[in-house]
PDB file of C-alpha atoms in Angstrom:
ATOM      1  CA  MET A   1      -6.845  35.469  13.412  1.00  0.00           C
ATOM      2  CA  SER A   2     -10.372  37.451  13.820  1.00  0.00           C
ATOM      3  CA  SER A   3     -12.980  35.987  16.242  1.00  0.00           C
ATOM      4  CA  ARG A   4     -15.362  37.524  14.243  1.00  0.00           C
ATOM      5  CA  VAL A   5     -17.577  35.661  10.971  1.00  0.00           C
ATOM      6  CA  ASP A   6     -17.859  36.893   7.770  1.00  0.00           C
ATOM      7  CA  PRO A   7     -21.047  35.949   5.925  1.00  0.00           C
ATOM      8  CA  VAL A   8     -19.820  33.904   3.911  1.00  0.00           C
ATOM      9  CA  THR A   9     -17.760  31.839   6.597  1.00  0.00           C
ATOM     10  CA  GLY A  10     -20.887  31.690   8.325  1.00  0.00           C
ATOM     11  CA  VAL A  11     -22.656  29.976   5.095  1.00  0.00           C
ATOM     12  CA  VAL A  12     -19.465  27.873   4.857  1.00  0.00           C
ATOM     13  CA  LEU A  13     -20.033  26.780   8.774  1.00  0.00           C
ATOM     14  CA  ALA A  14     -23.618  26.414   8.469  1.00  0.00           C
ATOM     15  CA  VAL A  15     -23.136  24.039   5.381  1.00  0.00           C
ATOM     16  CA  ALA A  16     -20.290  21.807   7.223  1.00  0.00           C
ATOM     17  CA  VAL A  17     -22.423  21.559  10.382  1.00  0.00           C
ATOM     18  CA  LEU A  18     -25.189  20.279   8.397  1.00  0.00           C
ATOM     19  CA  ALA A  19     -22.951  17.829   6.367  1.00  0.00           C
ATOM     20  CA  VAL A  20     -21.738  16.282   8.986  1.00  0.00           C
ATOM     21  CA  SER A  21     -24.871  16.231  11.073  1.00  0.00           C
ATOM     22  CA  SER A  22     -25.904  13.861   8.624  1.00  0.00           C
ATOM     23  CA  SER A  23     -23.677  11.385   9.018  1.00  0.00           C
ATOM     24  CA  GLY A  24     -25.269   9.508  12.032  1.00  0.00           C
ATOM     25  CA  PRO A  25     -28.601   9.340  10.731  1.00  0.00           C
ATOM     26  CA  LEU A  26     -27.335   8.180   7.372  1.00  0.00           C
ATOM     27  CA  THR A  27     -25.330   5.468   8.995  1.00  0.00           C
ATOM     28  CA  ALA A  28     -28.688   4.309  11.367  1.00  0.00           C
ATOM     29  CA  PHE A  29     -30.783   4.669   7.701  1.00  0.00           C
ATOM     30  CA  ALA A  30     -28.711   2.550   5.766  1.00  0.00           C
ATOM     31  CA  ALA A  31     -29.327  -0.933   5.112  1.00  0.00           C
ATOM     32  CA  ALA A  32     -26.094  -2.306   5.065  1.00  0.00           C
ATOM     33  CA  PRO A  33     -23.628  -3.794   7.920  1.00  0.00           C
ATOM     34  CA  ALA A  34     -21.492  -0.317   9.575  1.00  0.00           C
ATOM     35  CA  LEU A  35     -18.072  -1.833   8.429  1.00  0.00           C
ATOM     36  CA  ALA A  36     -19.313  -2.246   4.565  1.00  0.00           C
ATOM     37  CA  ILE A  37     -20.878   1.520   4.898  1.00  0.00           C
ATOM     38  CA  ALA A  38     -17.186   2.438   6.554  1.00  0.00           C
ATOM     39  CA  PHE A  39     -15.361   0.730   3.821  1.00  0.00           C
ATOM     40  CA  TRP A  40     -17.533   2.296   1.184  1.00  0.00           C
ATOM     41  CA  ARG A  41     -17.098   5.680   2.329  1.00  0.00           C
ATOM     42  CA  ASN A  42     -13.492   5.698   2.290  1.00  0.00           C
ATOM     43  CA  ALA A  43     -13.054   3.780  -1.162  1.00  0.00           C
ATOM     44  CA  ILE A  44     -15.044   6.067  -2.774  1.00  0.00           C
ATOM     45  CA  ALA A  45     -13.448   9.000  -1.356  1.00  0.00           C
ATOM     46  CA  VAL A  46     -10.008   7.513  -2.621  1.00  0.00           C
ATOM     47  CA  ALA A  47     -11.378   7.186  -5.890  1.00  0.00           C
ATOM     48  CA  ALA A  48     -12.161  10.753  -5.974  1.00  0.00           C
ATOM     49  CA  LEU A  49      -9.411  12.372  -4.599  1.00  0.00           C
ATOM     50  CA  THR A  50      -6.228  10.024  -5.654  1.00  0.00           C
ATOM     51  CA  PRO A  51      -6.186  11.223  -9.289  1.00  0.00           C
ATOM     52  CA  PHE A  52      -6.247  14.786  -8.316  1.00  0.00           C
ATOM     53  CA  ALA A  53      -3.494  14.349  -5.663  1.00  0.00           C
ATOM     54  CA  ALA A  54      -1.315  12.649  -8.101  1.00  0.00           C
ATOM     55  CA  ALA A  55      -1.835  14.615 -10.894  1.00  0.00           C
ATOM     56  CA  ARG A  56      -1.139  18.094  -8.483  1.00  0.00           C
ATOM     57  CA  ARG A  57       1.552  16.335  -5.780  1.00  0.00           C
ATOM     58  CA  GLY A  58       3.443  13.841  -7.381  1.00  0.00           C
ATOM     59  CA  ALA A  59       6.867  14.686  -6.493  1.00  0.00           C
ATOM     60  CA  GLU A  60       5.762  14.772  -2.838  1.00  0.00           C
ATOM     61  CA  PHE A  61       4.214  11.158  -3.042  1.00  0.00           C
ATOM     62  CA  ARG A  62       7.618   9.986  -4.340  1.00  0.00           C
ATOM     63  CA  GLY A  63       9.249  11.517  -1.370  1.00  0.00           C
ATOM     64  CA  LEU A  64       6.930   9.400   0.986  1.00  0.00           C
ATOM     65  CA  VAL A  65       8.492   6.270  -0.242  1.00  0.00           C
ATOM     66  CA  ARG A  66      12.167   7.570  -0.850  1.00  0.00           C
ATOM     67  CA  GLY A  67      12.721  10.863   0.120  1.00  0.00           C
ATOM     68  CA  GLU A  68      12.332  13.485   2.325  1.00  0.00           C
ATOM     69  CA  HIS A  69       8.724  12.778   3.589  1.00  0.00           C
ATOM     70  CA  ARG A  70       9.566   9.238   4.698  1.00  0.00           C
ATOM     71  CA  THR A  71       8.554  10.025   8.198  1.00  0.00           C
ATOM     72  CA  ALA A  72       5.190  11.482   7.415  1.00  0.00           C
ATOM     73  CA  GLY A  73       4.386   9.075   5.289  1.00  0.00           C
ATOM     74  CA  TRP A  74       4.778   6.544   8.076  1.00  0.00           C
ATOM     75  CA  PHE A  75       2.500   8.593   9.967  1.00  0.00           C
ATOM     76  CA  SER A  76      -0.207   8.677   7.562  1.00  0.00           C
ATOM     77  CA  VAL A  77      -0.196   5.044   7.347  1.00  0.00           C
ATOM     78  CA  ALA A  78      -0.288   4.726  11.297  1.00  0.00           C
ATOM     79  CA  ALA A  79      -3.408   7.582  10.960  1.00  0.00           C
ATOM     80  CA  GLY A  80      -5.153   5.164   8.531  1.00  0.00           C
ATOM     81  CA  VAL A  81      -4.838   2.516  10.854  1.00  0.00           C
ATOM     82  CA  ALA A  82      -5.864   4.471  13.575  1.00  0.00           C
ATOM     83  CA  LEU A  83      -8.908   6.055  11.431  1.00  0.00           C
ATOM     84  CA  ALA A  84      -9.729   2.153  10.385  1.00  0.00           C
ATOM     85  CA  VAL A  85     -10.469   1.268  14.278  1.00  0.00           C
ATOM     86  CA  HIS A  86     -12.645   4.782  14.740  1.00  0.00           C
ATOM     87  CA  PHE A  87     -14.750   3.497  11.670  1.00  0.00           C
ATOM     88  CA  SER A  88     -14.816   0.349  13.049  1.00  0.00           C
ATOM     89  CA  THR A  89     -16.251   1.369  16.766  1.00  0.00           C
ATOM     90  CA  TRP A  90     -18.091   4.437  15.924  1.00  0.00           C
ATOM     91  CA  MET A  91     -20.103   3.637  12.809  1.00  0.00           C
ATOM     92  CA  PRO A  92     -21.521   0.624  14.342  1.00  0.00           C
ATOM     93  CA  SER A  93     -22.501   2.068  17.614  1.00  0.00           C
ATOM     94  CA  VAL A  94     -24.961   4.473  15.570  1.00  0.00           C
ATOM     95  CA  GLN A  95     -26.549   1.391  14.913  1.00  0.00           C
ATOM     96  CA  LEU A  96     -26.690   0.058  18.499  1.00  0.00           C
ATOM     97  CA  THR A  97     -27.507   2.884  20.429  1.00  0.00           C
ATOM     98  CA  SER A  98     -29.589   6.229  19.583  1.00  0.00           C
ATOM     99  CA  VAL A  99     -27.864   8.666  16.941  1.00  0.00           C
ATOM    100  CA  ALA A 100     -28.037  11.383  19.519  1.00  0.00           C
ATOM    101  CA  THR A 101     -26.037   9.252  22.056  1.00  0.00           C
ATOM    102  CA  ALA A 102     -23.330   8.057  19.882  1.00  0.00           C
ATOM    103  CA  THR A 103     -22.890  11.444  18.330  1.00  0.00           C
ATOM    104  CA  ALA A 104     -21.952  12.951  21.646  1.00  0.00           C
ATOM    105  CA  LEU A 105     -20.033  10.284  23.281  1.00  0.00           C
ATOM    106  CA  VAL A 106     -17.633  10.192  19.594  1.00  0.00           C
ATOM    107  CA  ALA A 107     -17.473  14.253  20.336  1.00  0.00           C
ATOM    108  CA  THR A 108     -15.076  13.659  23.265  1.00  0.00           C
ATOM    109  CA  GLN A 109     -12.731  13.282  21.363  1.00  0.00           C
ATOM    110  CA  PRO A 110     -10.870  16.585  22.565  1.00  0.00           C
ATOM    111  CA  VAL A 111     -10.944  15.255  26.100  1.00  0.00           C
ATOM    112  CA  TRP A 112      -9.185  11.975  25.247  1.00  0.00           C
ATOM    113  CA  GLN A 113      -6.871  14.507  23.186  1.00  0.00           C
ATOM    114  CA  CYS A 114      -6.026  15.905  26.374  1.00  0.00           C
ATOM    115  CA  ALA A 115      -5.875  12.550  28.313  1.00  0.00           C
ATOM    116  CA  ILE A 116      -3.218  12.064  26.099  1.00  0.00           C
ATOM    117  CA  ALA A 117      -1.000  15.084  25.879  1.00  0.00           C
ATOM    118  CA  SER A 118      -1.034  14.506  30.268  1.00  0.00           C
ATOM    119  CA  MET A 119       0.581  10.959  29.795  1.00  0.00           C
ATOM    120  CA  GLN A 120       3.256  12.735  27.450  1.00  0.00           C
ATOM    121  CA  GLY A 121       3.895  14.813  30.497  1.00  0.00           C
ATOM    122  CA  LYS A 122       2.247  18.383  29.572  1.00  0.00           C
ATOM    123  CA  ARG A 123       0.664  20.519  32.269  1.00  0.00           C
ATOM    124  CA  LEU A 124      -3.070  20.978  31.391  1.00  0.00           C
ATOM    125  CA  PRO A 125      -4.497  24.136  32.789  1.00  0.00           C
ATOM    126  CA  ALA A 126      -7.146  23.640  35.546  1.00  0.00           C
ATOM    127  CA  ALA A 127     -10.289  24.940  33.551  1.00  0.00           C
ATOM    128  CA  THR A 128      -9.166  21.186  31.300  1.00  0.00           C
ATOM    129  CA  TRP A 129      -9.479  19.417  34.180  1.00  0.00           C
ATOM    130  CA  VAL A 130     -12.689  20.951  35.002  1.00  0.00           C
ATOM    131  CA  GLY A 131     -14.069  20.372  31.571  1.00  0.00           C
ATOM    132  CA  ILE A 132     -12.793  16.524  31.690  1.00  0.00           C
ATOM    133  CA  SER A 133     -14.437  16.143  34.686  1.00  0.00           C
ATOM    134  CA  LEU A 134     -17.977  17.310  33.408  1.00  0.00           C
ATOM    135  CA  ALA A 135     -17.440  15.437  30.401  1.00  0.00           C
ATOM    136  CA  VAL A 136     -16.353  12.101  32.695  1.00  0.00           C
ATOM    137  CA  VAL A 137     -19.954  12.819  34.550  1.00  0.00           C
ATOM    138  CA  GLY A 138     -21.707  13.444  31.665  1.00  0.00           C
ATOM    139  CA  ALA A 139     -20.888  10.481  30.058  1.00  0.00           C
ATOM    140  CA  VAL A 140     -21.857   8.229  33.025  1.00  0.00           C
ATOM    141  CA  ILE A 141     -24.996   9.534  33.225  1.00  0.00           C
ATOM    142  CA  ALA A 142     -25.579   9.015  29.417  1.00  0.00           C
ATOM    143  CA  THR A 143     -24.072   5.509  29.654  1.00  0.00           C
ATOM    144  CA  GLY A 144     -26.335   4.674  33.048  1.00  0.00           C
ATOM    145  CA  ALA A 145     -29.585   5.817  31.254  1.00  0.00           C
ATOM    146  CA  ASP A 146     -28.750   3.411  28.114  1.00  0.00           C
ATOM    147  CA  PHE A 147     -27.887   0.490  30.469  1.00  0.00           C
ATOM    148  CA  GLU A 148     -31.057   0.516  31.872  1.00  0.00           C
ATOM    149  CA  VAL A 149     -32.624   0.917  28.214  1.00  0.00           C
ATOM    150  CA  SER A 150     -30.703  -2.232  27.223  1.00  0.00           C
ATOM    151  CA  ALA A 151     -27.086  -3.904  26.815  1.00  0.00           C
ATOM    152  CA  THR A 152     -27.049  -3.277  22.904  1.00  0.00           C
ATOM    153  CA  ALA A 153     -27.831   0.434  23.969  1.00  0.00           C
ATOM    154  CA  LEU A 154     -24.811   0.379  26.243  1.00  0.00           C
ATOM    155  CA  THR A 155     -22.149  -1.791  23.548  1.00  0.00           C
ATOM    156  CA  GLY A 156     -23.312   1.076  21.710  1.00  0.00           C
ATOM    157  CA  ASP A 157     -22.265   3.680  24.008  1.00  0.00           C
ATOM    158  CA  LEU A 158     -18.755   2.042  24.718  1.00  0.00           C
ATOM    159  CA  LEU A 159     -17.811   1.619  21.342  1.00  0.00           C
ATOM    160  CA  ALA A 160     -18.691   4.986  20.234  1.00  0.00           C
ATOM    161  CA  LEU A 161     -16.391   6.239  23.212  1.00  0.00           C
ATOM    162  CA  ALA A 162     -13.964   3.879  21.822  1.00  0.00           C
ATOM    163  CA  GLY A 163     -14.540   5.564  18.339  1.00  0.00           C
ATOM    164  CA  GLY A 164     -13.672   9.326  20.314  1.00  0.00           C
ATOM    165  CA  LEU A 165     -10.610   7.578  21.638  1.00  0.00           C
ATOM    166  CA  MET A 166      -9.128   6.321  18.386  1.00  0.00           C
ATOM    167  CA  ALA A 167     -10.236   9.820  16.208  1.00  0.00           C
ATOM    168  CA  ALA A 168      -7.786  11.655  19.051  1.00  0.00           C
ATOM    169  CA  ILE A 169      -5.244   9.229  18.186  1.00  0.00           C
ATOM    170  CA  TYR A 170      -6.060   9.330  14.522  1.00  0.00           C
ATOM    171  CA  THR A 171      -5.505  12.942  14.627  1.00  0.00           C
ATOM    172  CA  ALA A 172      -2.492  13.416  16.656  1.00  0.00           C
ATOM    173  CA  LEU A 173      -0.787  11.170  13.914  1.00  0.00           C
ATOM    174  CA  GLY A 174      -2.104  12.978  11.109  1.00  0.00           C
ATOM    175  CA  GLU A 175      -0.785  16.302  13.020  1.00  0.00           C
ATOM    176  CA  ARG A 176       2.882  14.811  12.694  1.00  0.00           C
ATOM    177  CA  ALA A 177       2.188  13.860   9.231  1.00  0.00           C
ATOM    178  CA  ARG A 178       1.097  17.442   7.783  1.00  0.00           C
ATOM    179  CA  VAL A 179       4.133  18.939   9.022  1.00  0.00           C
ATOM    180  CA  THR A 180       5.716  18.363   6.149  1.00  0.00           C
ATOM    181  CA  ILE A 181       2.976  16.932   3.456  1.00  0.00           C
ATOM    182  CA  SER A 182       0.083  18.543   1.857  1.00  0.00           C
ATOM    183  CA  THR A 183      -3.356  17.620   3.386  1.00  0.00           C
ATOM    184  CA  THR A 184      -3.937  16.297  -0.046  1.00  0.00           C
ATOM    185  CA  THR A 185      -1.470  13.764  -0.108  1.00  0.00           C
ATOM    186  CA  TYR A 186      -2.167  12.640   3.460  1.00  0.00           C
ATOM    187  CA  THR A 187      -5.404  12.402   3.387  1.00  0.00           C
ATOM    188  CA  SER A 188      -4.993  10.309  -0.130  1.00  0.00           C
ATOM    189  CA  VAL A 189      -2.413   7.987   1.949  1.00  0.00           C
ATOM    190  CA  CYS A 190      -4.534   7.726   5.141  1.00  0.00           C
ATOM    191  CA  TYR A 191      -7.869   6.946   3.363  1.00  0.00           C
ATOM    192  CA  SER A 192      -6.019   4.442   1.037  1.00  0.00           C
ATOM    193  CA  VAL A 193      -4.632   2.611   4.509  1.00  0.00           C
ATOM    194  CA  CYS A 194      -8.138   2.952   6.231  1.00  0.00           C
ATOM    195  CA  GLY A 195     -10.257   1.709   3.105  1.00  0.00           C
ATOM    196  CA  VAL A 196      -7.403  -1.605   2.657  1.00  0.00           C
ATOM    197  CA  LEU A 197      -7.777  -2.196   6.371  1.00  0.00           C
ATOM    198  CA  LEU A 198     -11.318  -2.203   6.756  1.00  0.00           C
ATOM    199  CA  LEU A 199     -11.966  -4.181   2.942  1.00  0.00           C
ATOM    200  CA  GLY A 200      -9.597  -6.886   4.716  1.00  0.00           C
ATOM    201  CA  VAL A 201     -12.014  -7.058   7.863  1.00  0.00           C
ATOM    202  CA  CYS A 202     -14.919  -6.971   5.904  1.00  0.00           C
ATOM    203  CA  LEU A 203     -13.442 -10.092   3.851  1.00  0.00           C
ATOM    204  CA  VAL A 204     -12.166 -12.036   6.833  1.00  0.00           C
ATOM    205  CA  GLY A 205     -15.708 -11.494   8.592  1.00  0.00           C
ATOM    206  CA  GLY A 206     -17.804 -12.724   5.755  1.00  0.00           C
ATOM    207  CA  VAL A 207     -19.010  -9.258   5.532  1.00  0.00           C
ATOM    208  CA  PRO A 208     -20.989  -8.444   2.576  1.00  0.00           C
ATOM    209  CA  LEU A 209     -20.193  -5.217   0.315  1.00  0.00           C
ATOM    210  CA  VAL A 210     -22.734  -5.543  -2.269  1.00  0.00           C
ATOM    211  CA  GLY A 211     -26.419  -6.437  -2.756  1.00  0.00           C
ATOM    212  CA  PHE A 212     -27.945  -3.250  -1.061  1.00  0.00           C
ATOM    213  CA  ASP A 213     -30.575  -1.651  -2.325  1.00  0.00           C
ATOM    214  CA  GLY A 214     -30.897   1.769  -3.964  1.00  0.00           C
ATOM    215  CA  ALA A 215     -31.712   3.614  -0.899  1.00  0.00           C
ATOM    216  CA  THR A 216     -28.747   2.575   0.879  1.00  0.00           C
ATOM    217  CA  TRP A 217     -26.478   3.187  -1.791  1.00  0.00           C
ATOM    218  CA  LEU A 218     -27.692   6.923  -2.146  1.00  0.00           C
ATOM    219  CA  ALA A 219     -27.093   7.148   1.957  1.00  0.00           C
ATOM    220  CA  ILE A 220     -23.351   6.113   1.448  1.00  0.00           C
ATOM    221  CA  LEU A 221     -23.112   8.269  -1.638  1.00  0.00           C
ATOM    222  CA  GLY A 222     -24.238  10.964   0.656  1.00  0.00           C
ATOM    223  CA  LEU A 223     -21.686  10.125   3.254  1.00  0.00           C
ATOM    224  CA  VAL A 224     -18.658  10.458   0.682  1.00  0.00           C
ATOM    225  CA  ALA A 225     -19.973  13.466  -0.234  1.00  0.00           C
ATOM    226  CA  GLY A 226     -21.144  15.019   3.131  1.00  0.00           C
ATOM    227  CA  ALA A 227     -19.182  14.012   6.060  1.00  0.00           C
ATOM    228  CA  GLN A 228     -16.222  12.701   4.448  1.00  0.00           C
ATOM    229  CA  LEU A 229     -15.575  15.455   1.608  1.00  0.00           C
ATOM    230  CA  LEU A 230     -17.827  18.074   1.782  1.00  0.00           C
ATOM    231  CA  GLY A 231     -17.863  18.557   5.608  1.00  0.00           C
ATOM    232  CA  HIS A 232     -14.050  18.246   5.830  1.00  0.00           C
ATOM    233  CA  SER A 233     -13.403  20.578   3.341  1.00  0.00           C
ATOM    234  CA  MET A 234     -15.804  23.328   4.463  1.00  0.00           C
ATOM    235  CA  PHE A 235     -14.353  23.269   8.003  1.00  0.00           C
ATOM    236  CA  SER A 236     -10.709  23.558   6.522  1.00  0.00           C
ATOM    237  CA  PHE A 237     -11.702  26.422   4.293  1.00  0.00           C
ATOM    238  CA  ALA A 238     -13.514  28.508   7.524  1.00  0.00           C
ATOM    239  CA  LEU A 239      -9.944  27.595   9.286  1.00  0.00           C
ATOM    240  CA  ARG A 240      -8.261  30.487   7.083  1.00  0.00           C
ATOM    241  CA  LYS A 241     -11.213  32.911   8.371  1.00  0.00           C
ATOM    242  CA  VAL A 242     -11.565  31.895  12.301  1.00  0.00           C
ATOM    243  CA  SER A 243      -9.866  30.297  15.122  1.00  0.00           C
ATOM    244  CA  ALA A 244      -9.806  26.740  15.299  1.00  0.00           C
ATOM    245  CA  THR A 245     -11.322  26.987  18.539  1.00  0.00           C
ATOM    246  CA  THR A 246     -14.451  28.661  16.832  1.00  0.00           C
ATOM    247  CA  VAL A 247     -14.244  25.515  14.674  1.00  0.00           C
ATOM    248  CA  SER A 248     -14.059  23.047  17.249  1.00  0.00           C
ATOM    249  CA  LEU A 249     -17.191  24.729  19.040  1.00  0.00           C
ATOM    250  CA  MET A 250     -19.008  24.407  15.785  1.00  0.00           C
ATOM    251  CA  ILE A 251     -18.494  21.003  15.112  1.00  0.00           C
ATOM    252  CA  LEU A 252     -20.432  20.418  18.358  1.00  0.00           C
ATOM    253  CA  LEU A 253     -23.192  21.519  16.884  1.00  0.00           C
ATOM    254  CA  GLU A 254     -22.908  18.316  14.926  1.00  0.00           C
ATOM    255  CA  VAL A 255     -24.553  16.769  18.073  1.00  0.00           C
ATOM    256  CA  PRO A 256     -27.939  18.520  18.631  1.00  0.00           C
ATOM    257  CA  GLY A 257     -28.030  18.579  14.222  1.00  0.00           C
ATOM    258  CA  ALA A 258     -27.584  14.889  14.172  1.00  0.00           C
ATOM    259  CA  ALA A 259     -29.985  14.535  16.848  1.00  0.00           C
ATOM    260  CA  LEU A 260     -32.752  16.739  15.101  1.00  0.00           C
ATOM    261  CA  ILE A 261     -32.691  14.989  11.729  1.00  0.00           C
ATOM    262  CA  ALA A 262     -32.351  11.767  13.690  1.00  0.00           C
ATOM    263  CA  TRP A 263     -35.603  12.621  15.345  1.00  0.00           C
ATOM    264  CA  VAL A 264     -37.540  13.957  12.290  1.00  0.00           C
ATOM    265  CA  TRP A 265     -36.025  11.670   9.812  1.00  0.00           C
ATOM    266  CA  LEU A 266     -36.191   8.520  11.691  1.00  0.00           C
ATOM    267  CA  GLY A 267     -38.338   9.115  14.617  1.00  0.00           C
ATOM    268  CA  GLN A 268     -35.692   8.499  17.287  1.00  0.00           C
ATOM    269  CA  VAL A 269     -36.781  10.348  19.892  1.00  0.00           C
ATOM    270  CA  PRO A 270     -34.020  11.241  22.127  1.00  0.00           C
ATOM    271  CA  ARG A 271     -33.992   8.920  25.791  1.00  0.00           C
ATOM    272  CA  ALA A 272     -35.072  11.728  28.185  1.00  0.00           C
ATOM    273  CA  GLY A 273     -32.997   9.872  30.861  1.00  0.00           C
ATOM    274  CA  ALA A 274     -29.671  10.653  28.631  1.00  0.00           C
ATOM    275  CA  LEU A 275     -30.367  14.311  28.308  1.00  0.00           C
ATOM    276  CA  PRO A 276     -28.965  15.812  30.908  1.00  0.00           C
ATOM    277  CA  GLY A 277     -25.883  13.627  30.694  1.00  0.00           C
ATOM    278  CA  LEU A 278     -25.190  14.359  27.005  1.00  0.00           C
ATOM    279  CA  ALA A 279     -25.717  18.546  27.984  1.00  0.00           C
ATOM    280  CA  LEU A 280     -23.045  18.078  30.712  1.00  0.00           C
ATOM    281  CA  LEU A 281     -20.609  15.877  28.590  1.00  0.00           C
ATOM    282  CA  LEU A 282     -20.901  18.666  25.919  1.00  0.00           C
ATOM    283  CA  LEU A 283     -20.385  21.387  27.950  1.00  0.00           C
ATOM    284  CA  GLY A 284     -17.453  19.676  29.239  1.00  0.00           C
ATOM    285  CA  VAL A 285     -15.864  19.253  25.861  1.00  0.00           C
ATOM    286  CA  ALA A 286     -16.678  22.987  24.958  1.00  0.00           C
ATOM    287  CA  VAL A 287     -14.426  23.806  28.369  1.00  0.00           C
ATOM    288  CA  VAL A 288     -11.920  21.764  27.291  1.00  0.00           C
ATOM    289  CA  ILE A 289     -11.781  23.330  23.972  1.00  0.00           C
ATOM    290  CA  VAL A 290     -11.628  26.791  25.302  1.00  0.00           C
ATOM    291  CA  ALA A 291      -9.129  25.868  27.816  1.00  0.00           C
ATOM    292  CA  GLY A 292      -6.708  24.390  25.215  1.00  0.00           C
ATOM    293  CA  THR A 293      -6.156  28.305  23.721  1.00  0.00           C
ATOM    294  CA  ARG A 294      -4.955  29.347  26.888  1.00  0.00           C
ATOM    295  CA  THR A 295      -1.763  27.327  27.305  1.00  0.00           C
ATOM    296  CA  ARG A 296       0.882  26.908  24.562  1.00  0.00           C
ATOM    297  CA  ASP A 297       1.780  23.262  26.053  1.00  0.00           C
ATOM    298  CA  VAL A 298      -1.404  22.065  25.204  1.00  0.00           C
ATOM    299  CA  THR A 299      -4.110  22.746  22.396  1.00  0.00           C
ATOM    300  CA  PRO A 300      -6.924  20.197  21.888  1.00  0.00           C
ATOM    301  CA  ALA A 301      -7.186  19.284  18.232  1.00  0.00           C
ATOM    302  CA  ARG A 302      -9.789  20.020  16.147  1.00  0.00           C
ATOM    303  CA  ALA A 303     -12.402  17.454  16.093  1.00  0.00           C
ATOM    304  CA  VAL A 304     -12.670  14.961  13.584  1.00  0.00           C
ATOM    305  CA  SER A 305     -16.062  15.611  11.954  1.00  0.00           C
ATOM    306  CA  SER A 306     -17.554  11.981  11.906  1.00  0.00           C
TER     307      SER A 306
END
């Protein structure tokens, strides 16, 4: 696959980066509980995807229940559970700490992916361990700076890190599911399970799901159209033209993109003390992604756009 990016693919990647970069700022802007926002972005996405998927992939859906795709069906369900935990940790983090810090910490997903692979007995190249070390040191510096600001900001940082871990688990399960079923079928099942779980959490926890102002509903719709549907779709399209490594590195641009949007739109000036740590963290993640292409045993999965 060519590493050169043609003009059309370049535009597609730019749109995708902009779409996923809006996720953090939109979540921080919305005057609604993070769990409610997470539920609605999944529920609306399911409503948009399922009729199309059912019409095109009816036989495949039936195979998830009583056919050759039952194993993939269970992996899809498990991925939905992991995605629900991912949203339940990362989205609240954006409302507790800065958008820049939360987005950078959740971008540690490839690092967690390598840690999981190592625990499974897979050998990692030396460069990967260098990248992991840089990312860990960067995360410590960034969270340490937030600890000096407030306990709330530190809680947001820890939730964002947990969100990155759950994104890695979600991706690992999703890759197993998509070996035998289409992406459309997989996402329909995964998003449905995620939405049902988030609905249950909101109902049990007494989290309000309605009664928001018009601007908040527009923000939620923006999340669905942007990060949930457009961002993922554009990155998937680009994978047909460029390598997964290129796409993974492009997704890292979500971090400065989200920080810039939050600065201009929400007035969130990045904390000076956290900037060196965030830069080191992103450098470490980039090293991990690039190193993953040099071994057949471990290839860090493409990061999940937020």
